[in-house]
mmCIF file of C-alpha atoms in Angstrom:
data_model
loop_
_atom_site.group_PDB
_atom_site.id
_atom_site.type_symbol
_atom_site.label_atom_id
_atom_site.label_comp_id
_atom_site.label_asym_id
_atom_site.label_seq_id
_atom_site.Cartn_x
_atom_site.Cartn_y
_atom_site.Cartn_z
ATOM 1 C CA UNK A 1 39.035 48.443 -114.617
ATOM 2 C CA UNK A 2 36.193 47.360 -116.844
ATOM 3 C CA UNK A 3 34.829 43.871 -117.087
ATOM 4 C CA UNK A 4 32.902 42.163 -119.847
ATOM 5 C CA UNK A 5 30.890 39.035 -119.328
ATOM 6 C CA UNK A 6 29.076 36.617 -121.568
ATOM 7 C CA UNK A 7 26.029 38.224 -123.137
ATOM 8 C CA UNK A 8 22.772 36.470 -122.299
ATOM 9 C CA UNK A 9 21.851 33.602 -124.610
ATOM 10 C CA UNK A 10 25.327 33.081 -126.046
ATOM 11 C CA UNK A 11 25.362 29.546 -127.407
ATOM 12 C CA UNK A 12 28.553 27.573 -126.890
ATOM 13 C CA UNK A 13 29.530 24.394 -128.700
ATOM 14 C CA UNK A 14 29.471 21.205 -126.649
ATOM 15 C CA UNK A 15 32.613 20.487 -124.652
ATOM 16 C CA UNK A 16 35.133 18.112 -126.239
ATOM 17 C CA UNK A 17 36.350 15.043 -124.413
ATOM 18 C CA UNK A 18 39.534 15.789 -122.436
ATOM 19 C CA UNK A 19 42.811 14.876 -124.112
ATOM 20 C CA UNK A 20 45.763 13.060 -122.597
ATOM 21 C CA UNK A 21 48.606 15.157 -121.204
ATOM 22 C CA UNK A 22 50.960 16.649 -123.826
ATOM 23 C CA UNK A 23 53.287 19.614 -124.035
ATOM 24 C CA UNK A 24 51.809 22.780 -125.537
ATOM 25 C CA UNK A 25 53.848 24.141 -128.451
ATOM 26 C CA UNK A 26 51.961 27.185 -129.748
ATOM 27 C CA UNK A 27 48.963 29.297 -128.751
ATOM 28 C CA UNK A 28 46.851 30.624 -131.629
ATOM 29 C CA UNK A 29 44.142 33.262 -131.272
ATOM 30 C CA UNK A 30 43.005 33.800 -134.868
ATOM 31 C CA UNK A 31 40.794 36.803 -134.119
ATOM 32 C CA UNK A 32 43.786 38.666 -132.664
ATOM 33 C CA UNK A 33 46.406 37.448 -135.127
ATOM 34 C CA UNK A 34 48.315 35.761 -132.282
ATOM 35 C CA UNK A 35 50.577 32.775 -132.994
ATOM 36 C CA UNK A 36 52.833 32.532 -129.964
ATOM 37 C CA UNK A 37 55.360 29.914 -128.883
ATOM 38 C CA UNK A 38 54.677 28.379 -125.467
ATOM 39 C CA UNK A 39 57.362 27.930 -122.818
ATOM 40 C CA UNK A 40 57.090 25.910 -119.598
ATOM 41 C CA UNK A 41 57.087 28.067 -116.462
ATOM 42 C CA UNK A 42 56.980 27.514 -112.739
ATOM 43 C CA UNK A 43 56.339 29.612 -109.674
ATOM 44 C CA UNK A 44 58.508 32.491 -108.528
ATOM 45 C CA UNK A 45 59.797 32.971 -104.954
ATOM 46 C CA UNK A 46 56.459 34.509 -103.935
ATOM 47 C CA UNK A 47 54.451 31.605 -105.354
ATOM 48 C CA UNK A 48 53.156 33.508 -108.398
ATOM 49 C CA UNK A 49 53.184 32.021 -111.877
ATOM 50 C CA UNK A 50 56.319 33.179 -113.714
ATOM 51 C CA UNK A 51 55.653 35.089 -116.911
ATOM 52 C CA UNK A 52 58.048 34.697 -119.838
ATOM 53 C CA UNK A 53 61.082 36.988 -119.654
ATOM 54 C CA UNK A 54 60.566 40.455 -121.161
ATOM 55 C CA UNK A 55 62.988 39.659 -123.971
ATOM 56 C CA UNK A 56 60.474 36.962 -125.015
ATOM 57 C CA UNK A 57 57.349 39.116 -124.589
ATOM 58 C CA UNK A 58 55.836 37.509 -127.690
ATOM 59 C CA UNK A 59 55.813 34.100 -125.946
ATOM 60 C CA UNK A 60 53.246 32.560 -123.628
ATOM 61 C CA UNK A 61 54.156 30.789 -120.401
ATOM 62 C CA UNK A 62 52.392 27.598 -119.345
ATOM 63 C CA UNK A 63 52.327 26.370 -115.734
ATOM 64 C CA UNK A 64 54.086 23.044 -116.302
ATOM 65 C CA UNK A 65 53.133 21.603 -112.883
ATOM 66 C CA UNK A 66 49.436 21.892 -113.758
ATOM 67 C CA UNK A 67 47.130 20.537 -116.442
ATOM 68 C CA UNK A 68 48.199 20.759 -120.057
ATOM 69 C CA UNK A 69 45.805 22.506 -122.449
ATOM 70 C CA UNK A 70 43.074 20.079 -123.459
ATOM 71 C CA UNK A 71 43.667 17.816 -120.461
ATOM 72 C CA UNK A 72 40.977 17.703 -117.740
ATOM 73 C CA UNK A 73 41.436 20.679 -115.424
ATOM 74 C CA UNK A 74 42.475 24.284 -115.798
ATOM 75 C CA UNK A 75 45.616 24.922 -117.825
ATOM 76 C CA UNK A 76 47.238 28.155 -116.689
ATOM 77 C CA UNK A 77 48.915 30.260 -119.344
ATOM 78 C CA UNK A 78 50.492 33.651 -118.737
ATOM 79 C CA UNK A 79 51.819 36.408 -120.951
ATOM 80 C CA UNK A 80 52.640 40.072 -120.957
ATOM 81 C CA UNK A 81 50.256 42.779 -122.161
ATOM 82 C CA UNK A 82 53.113 45.139 -122.929
ATOM 83 C CA UNK A 83 56.693 46.049 -122.141
ATOM 84 C CA UNK A 84 58.196 49.464 -121.501
ATOM 85 C CA UNK A 85 58.652 49.907 -125.254
ATOM 86 C CA UNK A 86 55.998 47.894 -127.126
ATOM 87 C CA UNK A 87 52.830 45.797 -126.998
ATOM 88 C CA UNK A 88 53.289 42.134 -126.050
ATOM 89 C CA UNK A 89 51.503 38.860 -126.798
ATOM 90 C CA UNK A 90 48.317 39.548 -124.782
ATOM 91 C CA UNK A 91 47.989 43.227 -125.687
ATOM 92 C CA UNK A 92 44.549 42.728 -127.260
ATOM 93 C CA UNK A 93 43.383 39.821 -125.072
ATOM 94 C CA UNK A 94 40.678 41.902 -123.372
ATOM 95 C CA UNK A 95 39.039 42.501 -126.766
ATOM 96 C CA UNK A 96 38.135 38.831 -127.235
ATOM 97 C CA UNK A 97 34.412 38.207 -127.371
ATOM 98 C CA UNK A 98 32.294 35.196 -126.459
ATOM 99 C CA UNK A 99 32.211 32.680 -129.283
ATOM 100 C CA UNK A 100 35.751 33.400 -130.504
ATOM 101 C CA UNK A 101 38.363 30.640 -130.600
ATOM 102 C CA UNK A 102 41.664 29.905 -128.877
ATOM 103 C CA UNK A 103 43.749 26.957 -130.084
ATOM 104 C CA UNK A 104 46.753 25.292 -128.505
ATOM 105 C CA UNK A 105 48.935 23.110 -130.727
ATOM 106 C CA UNK A 106 50.459 20.267 -128.722
ATOM 107 C CA UNK A 107 53.462 17.973 -129.161
ATOM 108 C CA UNK A 108 51.202 14.942 -129.700
ATOM 109 C CA UNK A 109 49.854 16.567 -132.925
ATOM 110 C CA UNK A 110 46.471 17.210 -131.248
ATOM 111 C CA UNK A 111 44.977 20.687 -131.156
ATOM 112 C CA UNK A 112 43.148 21.750 -128.015
ATOM 113 C CA UNK A 113 40.421 24.145 -129.118
ATOM 114 C CA UNK A 114 38.565 26.436 -126.759
ATOM 115 C CA UNK A 115 35.609 28.754 -127.259
ATOM 116 C CA UNK A 116 35.690 32.008 -125.309
ATOM 117 C CA UNK A 117 32.660 32.162 -123.042
ATOM 118 C CA UNK A 118 33.686 35.059 -120.818
ATOM 119 C CA UNK A 119 36.335 37.776 -120.668
ATOM 120 C CA UNK A 120 37.062 39.585 -117.438
ATOM 121 C CA UNK A 121 39.575 42.295 -116.744
ATOM 122 C CA UNK A 122 40.352 42.208 -113.049
ATOM 123 C CA UNK A 123 42.522 44.488 -110.973
ATOM 124 C CA UNK A 124 45.540 42.641 -109.674
ATOM 125 C CA UNK A 125 48.792 41.068 -110.668
ATOM 126 C CA UNK A 126 49.787 37.942 -112.586
ATOM 127 C CA UNK A 127 49.334 36.025 -109.331
ATOM 128 C CA UNK A 128 45.607 36.810 -109.255
ATOM 129 C CA UNK A 129 44.092 33.333 -109.082
ATOM 130 C CA UNK A 130 41.957 32.017 -111.896
ATOM 131 C CA UNK A 131 38.533 30.638 -111.081
ATOM 132 C CA UNK A 132 38.352 26.910 -111.780
ATOM 133 C CA UNK A 133 35.480 25.728 -113.931
ATOM 134 C CA UNK A 134 33.818 22.415 -114.622
ATOM 135 C CA UNK A 135 34.903 22.546 -118.267
ATOM 136 C CA UNK A 136 38.433 22.044 -119.502
ATOM 137 C CA UNK A 137 39.723 25.556 -119.981
ATOM 138 C CA UNK A 138 42.812 27.676 -120.311
ATOM 139 C CA UNK A 139 43.090 30.607 -117.952
ATOM 140 C CA UNK A 140 45.321 33.458 -119.009
ATOM 141 C CA UNK A 141 46.400 35.692 -116.143
ATOM 142 C CA UNK A 142 48.564 38.567 -117.285
ATOM 143 C CA UNK A 143 49.859 41.885 -116.078
ATOM 144 C CA UNK A 144 48.592 45.046 -117.648
#
């Protein structure tokens, strides 16, 4: 699989202060036309983050036992790339470029906004671990 990293000298905006915990309601990726409802998810019997069911392939799962988007830490969100019959919520995720925006609308009326600084396509499964970072960040493992 291919991988794309941050081009040299890509300027990022300064990090925002972390927000208090709140439930994520919707994930927006304007550059991809994504406006997806968020559903709380847990771990499956093998310890992997559960993706939304295939009949809700347009939804994003959020690991509810972890950080919420905007809170200090890494908020894990998961979605499908496709189903047997159609593209799903993260079908175009690998086309994001550094500098583009991801927003998470939360139940406290705050919006957690993130700037893409790196996109990597890694071989593996939805249980492939995300690398933690020093910045508050969403990580979006998905199957493809």
